[in-house]
Amino acid sequence: MEGAKAASVEGLVDCLIQNDVSNFRGSDFEEMLNFSIQNLRYTESNVPKPSVLIVPQSKREVQAAVTCCRQQGFQIRVRSGGHGYEGTSCTAEEPFAIIDLVKLNAVNVDLASETAWLQAGATLGETYHAISQASPAYGFSAGTCPTVGSGGHISGGGFGFLSRKYGLAADNVVDAEVVDANGVLLNRKSMGEDLFWAIRGGGGGCWGVVVAWKVKLLPLPPAVTVFNVSRLGLHTVTDLVYKWQTVAPNLEREFYLSAFVGANLPEAPNQGISATFKGMYLGPKTALLKSITSVFPDLGIESHDCEEVTWIQSVLFFSGLAPAQIHDKNNLRDRYLWDKNYFFAKSDYVREPIPESAIVGVCKILQQEPRGYIIMDPYGGKMAEIESDSIPFPHRAGNLYDIQYLVAWYDDNSNEANYIAWLRKLYAYMTPFVSNNPRAAYVNYTDLDLGTMSLFSNETSPVDIARKWGEKYFLRNFERLVHVKTIFDPENMFRNLQSIPPDMRLRDTI
């Protein structure tokens, strides 16, 4: 309750109770608060905590929660799976309440229309599981981590291992239900195409409370082929990563081939610098081998490296589970599947191949910190065919791949500053080799180093401040997002340190 007047908190709680809204406080409060926070940096005692944690069990309760927060002057943070990199769904610099959608996690599949309604509290694992239960012939294009919430993931775009075939998660949304700043429940027809455009990739927690998405089911073959191979040594890693840059984005769209590089990867612990290549092909092993050996023979993929599995088993495979666990798809519904850790991350987009000398430099920096690594996800395929303004996510044609830089630690947080400084050094080293003007970033890999609204002053327009990160995340789509925000949330009810602000100069003219 720190930062809020007791009377205001009591007023909020009274309003929630009067509207039969579930909320946690007392002995349940801390447990429920920390349950979904995946980055332990935001469970520390010095991190601001919400005054009330609201756990609605229906759309009506979400509407009432928004109305009560507005009446009582509380900021709102919306939490789906709690995987936000910078804690924007669970922290604030002013009195706030969290609306946690954990109990709104139903997935209703309609095979006749080849669509499904996902409540925003459903994890990706729960989504994949429900679709697979309905029919093994369909899947959905989204990320590899099963405990990520669909609400935030789709709100930022949602890249995954089917994106080269079918585009992002947000590219495959056909309807949605959103509670706006006035507590009104809207669907695509009633919200209009501008707001519907903004919520599909314009960042989470900024436009209202998305309570459900209607998505297209995507046809898949009865068998897919997967592999996961590691290669060791500075010379080998440099050579393979250099070649991967032009191979992976140009493979047929049925092929997804990512690369991980680090000095202590799980597949090669304590073996120095290594690269792990994770691949999936939407088809049989024979077709995969024919494709990969013709364009990337140096990778040395052989038949025994590959396994034909169902699509739902490939989801388990890419989630990092042991081979014995990928045959039990019920693991996808386990919200405790992974241990939590402390982490810090940044991102980049690469439009031209990075020279071999620079890859050597990256590897040498990675050798300095065994807790750090990079992930490179290939674009191309369907990603390159979708227009950059079709949804707010703009990173389409011309991008070879994106890079995610991470450092993660499980011990206490006393060395946080050193880990973060190391990652920032790696990011700075990469400056000449990545996109520029602006140096682009992926909004789902939230990076507060790019700027925050906490720098706001009366002399500076909020829009001009937000442009520092907004144009990196959204490129030319930033201006349209500001316009939509000004129309639909002119009082900036839904905001965080990196949200899109309304343009107060235009508020009275729109």
CSV table of C-alpha atoms in Angstrom, one decimal, residues 125-428:
chain,number,residue,atom,x,y,z
A,125,GLY,CA,1.2,-23.9,-23.7
A,126,GLU,CA,-2.5,-24.0,-22.7
A,127,THR,CA,-3.3,-22.6,-26.1
A,128,TYR,CA,-1.2,-25.2,-28.0
A,129,HIS,CA,-2.6,-28.0,-25.8
A,130,ALA,CA,-6.2,-27.0,-26.4
A,131,ILE,CA,-5.8,-26.8,-30.2
A,132,SER,CA,-4.0,-30.1,-30.3
A,133,GLN,CA,-6.8,-31.7,-28.2
A,134,ALA,CA,-9.3,-30.5,-30.7
A,135,SER,CA,-7.4,-31.7,-33.8
A,136,PRO,CA,-3.7,-32.6,-34.5
A,137,ALA,CA,-4.1,-31.1,-38.0
A,138,TYR,CA,-3.9,-27.5,-36.7
A,139,GLY,CA,-1.6,-25.3,-34.7
A,140,PHE,CA,-0.9,-21.7,-34.0
A,141,SER,CA,2.0,-19.4,-34.8
A,142,ALA,CA,3.5,-18.1,-31.5
A,143,GLY,CA,6.5,-18.4,-29.3
A,144,THR,CA,8.4,-21.4,-27.9
A,145,CYS,CA,8.0,-20.7,-24.1
A,146,PRO,CA,4.8,-22.5,-22.9
A,147,THR,CA,4.4,-20.4,-19.8
A,148,VAL,CA,4.2,-17.0,-21.7
A,149,GLY,CA,0.8,-15.4,-21.5
A,150,SER,CA,-1.1,-15.0,-24.8
A,151,GLY,CA,-2.3,-11.5,-23.8
A,152,GLY,CA,1.1,-9.8,-23.7
A,153,HIS,CA,2.7,-12.0,-26.3
A,154,ILE,CA,0.2,-11.2,-29.0
A,155,SER,CA,0.0,-7.5,-28.0
A,156,GLY,CA,3.6,-7.2,-29.0
A,157,GLY,CA,3.4,-9.2,-32.2
A,158,GLY,CA,4.4,-12.7,-31.1
A,159,PHE,CA,7.2,-14.2,-33.1
A,160,GLY,CA,7.6,-18.0,-33.1
A,161,PHE,CA,8.8,-21.0,-34.9
A,162,LEU,CA,5.9,-20.9,-37.4
A,163,SER,CA,6.4,-17.3,-38.2
A,164,ARG,CA,8.4,-17.9,-41.4
A,165,LYS,CA,5.4,-20.0,-42.6
A,166,TYR,CA,2.4,-18.1,-41.2
A,167,GLY,CA,3.6,-14.7,-39.8
A,168,LEU,CA,3.3,-13.5,-36.2
A,169,ALA,CA,0.7,-14.5,-33.7
A,170,ALA,CA,-0.8,-11.0,-34.2
A,171,ASP,CA,-0.9,-11.4,-37.9
A,172,ASN,CA,-3.4,-14.3,-37.3
A,173,VAL,CA,-5.8,-12.4,-35.1
A,174,VAL,CA,-9.3,-11.9,-36.6
A,175,ASP,CA,-11.2,-10.4,-33.7
A,176,ALA,CA,-10.7,-9.4,-30.1
A,177,GLU,CA,-12.5,-8.3,-26.9
A,178,VAL,CA,-11.1,-5.3,-25.1
A,179,VAL,CA,-12.3,-3.4,-22.0
A,180,ASP,CA,-11.5,0.3,-22.7
A,181,ALA,CA,-10.7,3.1,-20.2
A,182,ASN,CA,-14.4,3.7,-19.6
A,183,GLY,CA,-15.0,0.1,-18.7
A,184,VAL,CA,-16.8,-0.7,-21.9
A,185,LEU,CA,-16.4,-4.1,-23.5
A,186,LEU,CA,-15.6,-3.8,-27.2
A,187,ASN,CA,-15.1,-6.2,-30.1
A,188,ARG,CA,-13.6,-5.6,-33.5
A,189,LYS,CA,-16.8,-4.2,-34.9
A,190,SER,CA,-17.5,-1.8,-32.0
A,191,MET,CA,-13.9,-0.7,-31.5
A,192,GLY,CA,-13.3,0.0,-35.1
A,193,GLU,CA,-10.3,-0.9,-37.3
A,194,ASP,CA,-7.9,1.7,-35.8
A,195,LEU,CA,-8.0,0.3,-32.3
A,196,PHE,CA,-8.1,-3.2,-33.7
A,197,TRP,CA,-4.9,-2.4,-35.6
A,198,ALA,CA,-3.2,-0.9,-32.6
A,199,ILE,CA,-3.8,-3.8,-30.2
A,200,ARG,CA,-2.2,-6.3,-32.6
A,201,GLY,CA,1.5,-5.5,-32.0
A,202,GLY,CA,1.3,-2.0,-30.4
A,203,GLY,CA,2.5,-3.2,-27.0
A,204,GLY,CA,0.7,-4.6,-24.0
A,205,GLY,CA,-1.1,-2.7,-21.3
A,206,CYS,CA,-1.4,0.5,-23.3
A,207,TRP,CA,-4.8,0.3,-25.1
A,208,GLY,CA,-7.1,-1.3,-22.6
A,209,VAL,CA,-7.5,-4.7,-21.1
A,210,VAL,CA,-7.5,-7.3,-23.9
A,211,VAL,CA,-9.6,-10.1,-22.4
A,212,ALA,CA,-9.7,-12.5,-25.5
A,213,TRP,CA,-8.3,-13.0,-29.0
A,214,LYS,CA,-10.0,-14.8,-31.8
A,215,VAL,CA,-7.2,-16.4,-33.9
A,216,LYS,CA,-6.9,-18.4,-37.1
A,217,LEU,CA,-6.1,-22.1,-36.8
A,218,LEU,CA,-3.2,-23.0,-39.1
A,219,PRO,CA,-3.0,-26.3,-41.0
A,220,LEU,CA,0.0,-28.5,-40.3
A,221,PRO,CA,1.3,-31.8,-41.7
A,222,PRO,CA,0.9,-35.0,-39.7
A,223,ALA,CA,4.6,-35.1,-39.1
A,224,VAL,CA,7.3,-32.5,-38.6
A,225,THR,CA,11.1,-33.0,-38.2
A,226,VAL,CA,13.2,-31.4,-35.5
A,227,PHE,CA,16.8,-31.3,-34.5
A,228,ASN,CA,19.1,-29.7,-32.0
A,229,VAL,CA,22.8,-29.8,-32.6
A,230,SER,CA,25.8,-28.1,-31.0
A,231,ARG,CA,29.1,-27.2,-32.5
A,232,LEU,CA,32.2,-26.2,-30.4
A,233,GLY,CA,35.2,-24.0,-30.8
A,234,LEU,CA,35.8,-20.4,-31.8
A,235,HIS,CA,36.7,-21.1,-35.4
A,236,THR,CA,33.9,-23.5,-36.0
A,237,VAL,CA,31.3,-21.3,-34.4
A,238,THR,CA,32.5,-18.2,-36.3
A,239,ASP,CA,32.3,-20.0,-39.6
A,240,LEU,CA,28.9,-21.6,-39.1
A,241,VAL,CA,27.3,-18.4,-37.7
A,242,TYR,CA,28.6,-16.4,-40.6
A,243,LYS,CA,27.1,-18.8,-43.1
A,244,TRP,CA,23.9,-19.2,-41.1
A,245,GLN,CA,23.1,-15.5,-41.6
A,246,THR,CA,22.4,-15.9,-45.3
A,247,VAL,CA,21.1,-19.5,-45.2
A,248,ALA,CA,18.5,-19.4,-42.5
A,249,PRO,CA,16.5,-16.4,-43.8
A,250,ASN,CA,16.4,-17.8,-47.3
A,251,LEU,CA,15.4,-21.4,-46.6
A,252,GLU,CA,11.9,-22.4,-47.7
A,253,ARG,CA,9.3,-21.1,-45.4
A,254,GLU,CA,8.6,-24.6,-44.0
A,255,PHE,CA,12.0,-24.4,-42.4
A,256,TYR,CA,12.9,-22.7,-39.1
A,257,LEU,CA,16.5,-22.7,-38.1
A,258,SER,CA,17.6,-20.6,-35.1
A,259,ALA,CA,21.1,-20.2,-33.6
A,260,PHE,CA,22.2,-19.8,-29.9
A,261,VAL,CA,25.7,-18.7,-29.1
A,262,GLY,CA,27.3,-18.7,-25.6
A,263,ALA,CA,30.2,-19.9,-23.5
A,264,ASN,CA,28.2,-22.1,-21.3
A,265,LEU,CA,25.1,-23.2,-23.2
A,266,PRO,CA,22.9,-26.0,-21.7
A,267,GLU,CA,23.8,-28.3,-24.6
A,268,ALA,CA,27.6,-27.8,-24.1
A,269,PRO,CA,28.1,-26.9,-20.4
A,270,ASN,CA,31.6,-25.9,-19.4
A,271,GLN,CA,33.0,-26.4,-22.9
A,272,GLY,CA,33.7,-22.8,-23.8
A,273,ILE,CA,32.2,-21.0,-26.8
A,274,SER,CA,29.6,-23.1,-28.7
A,275,ALA,CA,26.7,-22.6,-31.0
A,276,THR,CA,23.4,-24.6,-30.8
A,277,PHE,CA,21.3,-24.8,-33.9
A,278,LYS,CA,17.6,-25.7,-33.4
A,279,GLY,CA,15.7,-26.6,-36.5
A,280,MET,CA,12.1,-27.6,-37.5
A,281,TYR,CA,10.9,-28.6,-40.9
A,282,LEU,CA,7.2,-28.9,-41.7
A,283,GLY,CA,7.5,-32.2,-43.4
A,284,PRO,CA,9.4,-35.6,-43.3
A,285,LYS,CA,13.0,-36.1,-42.3
A,286,THR,CA,14.0,-37.0,-45.9
A,287,ALA,CA,12.9,-33.6,-47.1
A,288,LEU,CA,14.6,-31.8,-44.3
A,289,LEU,CA,17.9,-33.5,-45.0
A,290,LYS,CA,17.7,-32.9,-48.7
A,291,SER,CA,17.1,-29.2,-48.1
A,292,ILE,CA,19.7,-28.5,-45.4
A,293,THR,CA,22.5,-30.5,-46.9
A,294,SER,CA,22.2,-28.7,-50.2
A,295,VAL,CA,22.4,-25.2,-48.8
A,296,PHE,CA,24.3,-25.7,-45.5
A,297,PRO,CA,26.5,-28.8,-45.7
A,298,ASP,CA,29.0,-27.4,-43.2
A,299,LEU,CA,26.4,-27.7,-40.4
A,300,GLY,CA,26.8,-31.5,-40.8
A,301,ILE,CA,23.2,-32.5,-40.1
A,302,GLU,CA,22.8,-36.3,-40.4
A,303,SER,CA,19.8,-38.5,-40.2
A,304,HIS,CA,20.4,-39.6,-36.6
A,305,ASP,CA,20.3,-35.9,-35.5
A,306,CYS,CA,16.7,-35.6,-36.6
A,307,GLU,CA,13.4,-36.9,-35.3
A,308,GLU,CA,10.0,-37.0,-36.9
A,309,VAL,CA,7.4,-36.0,-34.4
A,310,THR,CA,3.9,-34.5,-34.3
A,311,TRP,CA,3.6,-30.7,-34.2
A,312,ILE,CA,2.6,-30.7,-30.6
A,313,GLN,CA,5.6,-32.8,-29.7
A,314,SER,CA,7.8,-30.2,-31.6
A,315,VAL,CA,6.3,-27.5,-29.3
A,316,LEU,CA,7.5,-29.5,-26.3
A,317,PHE,CA,10.9,-30.1,-28.0
A,318,PHE,CA,11.5,-26.4,-28.5
A,319,SER,CA,10.4,-25.6,-25.0
A,320,GLY,CA,13.6,-27.3,-23.8
A,321,LEU,CA,12.1,-30.3,-22.2
A,322,ALA,CA,14.1,-33.6,-22.0
A,323,PRO,CA,13.3,-36.1,-24.8
A,324,ALA,CA,11.4,-38.3,-22.3
A,325,GLN,CA,9.1,-35.4,-21.6
A,326,ILE,CA,8.1,-34.4,-25.1
A,327,HIS,CA,5.6,-37.2,-25.4
A,328,ASP,CA,3.3,-35.9,-22.6
A,329,LYS,CA,1.6,-32.8,-23.9
A,330,ASN,CA,0.0,-32.1,-20.5
A,331,ASN,CA,3.4,-30.6,-19.6
A,332,LEU,CA,2.3,-27.6,-21.7
A,333,ARG,CA,-0.3,-26.7,-19.1
A,334,ASP,CA,2.2,-26.6,-16.2
A,335,ARG,CA,2.7,-22.9,-15.2
A,336,TYR,CA,5.6,-24.1,-12.9
A,337,LEU,CA,7.4,-25.8,-15.8
A,338,TRP,CA,10.6,-23.7,-15.4
A,339,ASP,CA,12.5,-22.4,-12.5
A,340,LYS,CA,12.6,-18.6,-12.3
A,341,ASN,CA,15.7,-16.5,-12.5
A,342,TYR,CA,17.1,-13.0,-12.7
A,343,PHE,CA,17.7,-11.7,-16.2
A,344,PHE,CA,18.4,-8.7,-18.3
A,345,ALA,CA,18.0,-8.5,-22.1
A,346,LYS,CA,18.2,-6.3,-25.2
A,347,SER,CA,17.5,-6.8,-28.9
A,348,ASP,CA,18.6,-5.9,-32.4
A,349,TYR,CA,17.7,-6.4,-36.0
A,350,VAL,CA,20.3,-7.3,-38.6
A,351,ARG,CA,19.8,-6.3,-42.3
A,352,GLU,CA,23.3,-7.1,-43.7
A,353,PRO,CA,25.5,-10.1,-42.8
A,354,ILE,CA,27.8,-9.4,-39.9
A,355,PRO,CA,31.5,-9.9,-40.9
A,356,GLU,CA,33.4,-12.8,-39.5
A,357,SER,CA,35.7,-10.6,-37.6
A,358,ALA,CA,32.8,-9.1,-35.7
A,359,ILE,CA,31.5,-12.6,-34.9
A,360,VAL,CA,34.9,-13.4,-33.4
A,361,GLY,CA,34.5,-10.2,-31.3
A,362,VAL,CA,31.1,-11.2,-30.1
A,363,CYS,CA,32.4,-14.7,-29.1
A,364,LYS,CA,35.2,-13.2,-27.2
A,365,ILE,CA,32.9,-11.0,-25.2
A,366,LEU,CA,30.6,-14.0,-24.6
A,367,GLN,CA,33.6,-15.9,-23.2
A,368,GLN,CA,33.9,-13.2,-20.5
A,369,GLU,CA,30.5,-14.1,-19.0
A,370,PRO,CA,29.3,-17.7,-19.0
A,371,ARG,CA,25.8,-16.6,-17.9
A,372,GLY,CA,25.3,-14.6,-21.1
A,373,TYR,CA,24.3,-15.8,-24.5
A,374,ILE,CA,22.6,-14.6,-27.7
A,375,ILE,CA,19.6,-16.0,-29.7
A,376,MET,CA,19.3,-15.4,-33.4
A,377,ASP,CA,15.9,-15.9,-35.0
A,378,PRO,CA,15.6,-16.0,-38.8
A,379,TYR,CA,13.1,-13.9,-40.7
A,380,GLY,CA,12.3,-14.2,-44.4
A,381,GLY,CA,9.5,-16.3,-45.8
A,382,LYS,CA,6.0,-15.0,-44.9
A,383,MET,CA,7.6,-12.4,-42.6
A,384,ALA,CA,9.1,-10.7,-45.6
A,385,GLU,CA,5.8,-10.6,-47.6
A,386,ILE,CA,3.6,-8.9,-45.0
A,387,GLU,CA,3.5,-5.1,-45.3
A,388,SER,CA,5.3,-3.2,-42.6
A,389,ASP,CA,2.2,-1.2,-41.6
A,390,SER,CA,-0.3,-4.1,-41.7
A,391,ILE,CA,-0.1,-4.1,-37.9
A,392,PRO,CA,2.1,-2.0,-35.6
A,393,PHE,CA,5.0,-4.6,-35.7
A,394,PRO,CA,7.1,-3.2,-38.6
A,395,HIS,CA,10.1,-5.5,-38.9
A,396,ARG,CA,9.4,-7.2,-42.2
A,397,ALA,CA,11.2,-7.3,-45.6
A,398,GLY,CA,14.9,-6.5,-45.5
A,399,ASN,CA,15.5,-8.0,-42.1
A,400,LEU,CA,17.7,-11.1,-42.1
A,401,TYR,CA,17.1,-12.0,-38.4
A,402,ASP,CA,16.7,-10.6,-35.0
A,403,ILE,CA,19.1,-10.9,-32.1
A,404,GLN,CA,18.2,-11.3,-28.4
A,405,TYR,CA,21.0,-10.6,-26.0
A,406,LEU,CA,20.5,-12.1,-22.5
A,407,VAL,CA,22.3,-12.6,-19.3
A,408,ALA,CA,20.6,-14.7,-16.6
A,409,TRP,CA,21.6,-15.7,-13.1
A,410,TYR,CA,20.1,-17.9,-10.4
A,411,ASP,CA,22.2,-16.8,-7.4
A,412,ASP,CA,21.4,-13.7,-5.3
A,413,ASN,CA,21.1,-10.4,-7.0
A,414,SER,CA,24.2,-8.7,-5.6
A,415,ASN,CA,26.1,-8.8,-8.9
A,416,GLU,CA,23.2,-7.4,-11.0
A,417,ALA,CA,25.1,-4.2,-11.9
A,418,ASN,CA,28.0,-6.2,-13.2
A,419,TYR,CA,25.9,-8.5,-15.3
A,420,ILE,CA,23.9,-5.6,-16.8
A,421,ALA,CA,27.1,-3.6,-17.5
A,422,TRP,CA,28.5,-6.6,-19.3
A,423,LEU,CA,25.4,-7.0,-21.6
A,424,ARG,CA,25.5,-3.3,-22.3
A,425,LYS,CA,29.1,-3.6,-23.4
A,426,LEU,CA,28.1,-6.4,-25.8
A,427,TYR,CA,25.2,-4.3,-27.2
A,428,ALA,CA,27.5,-1.3,-27.7
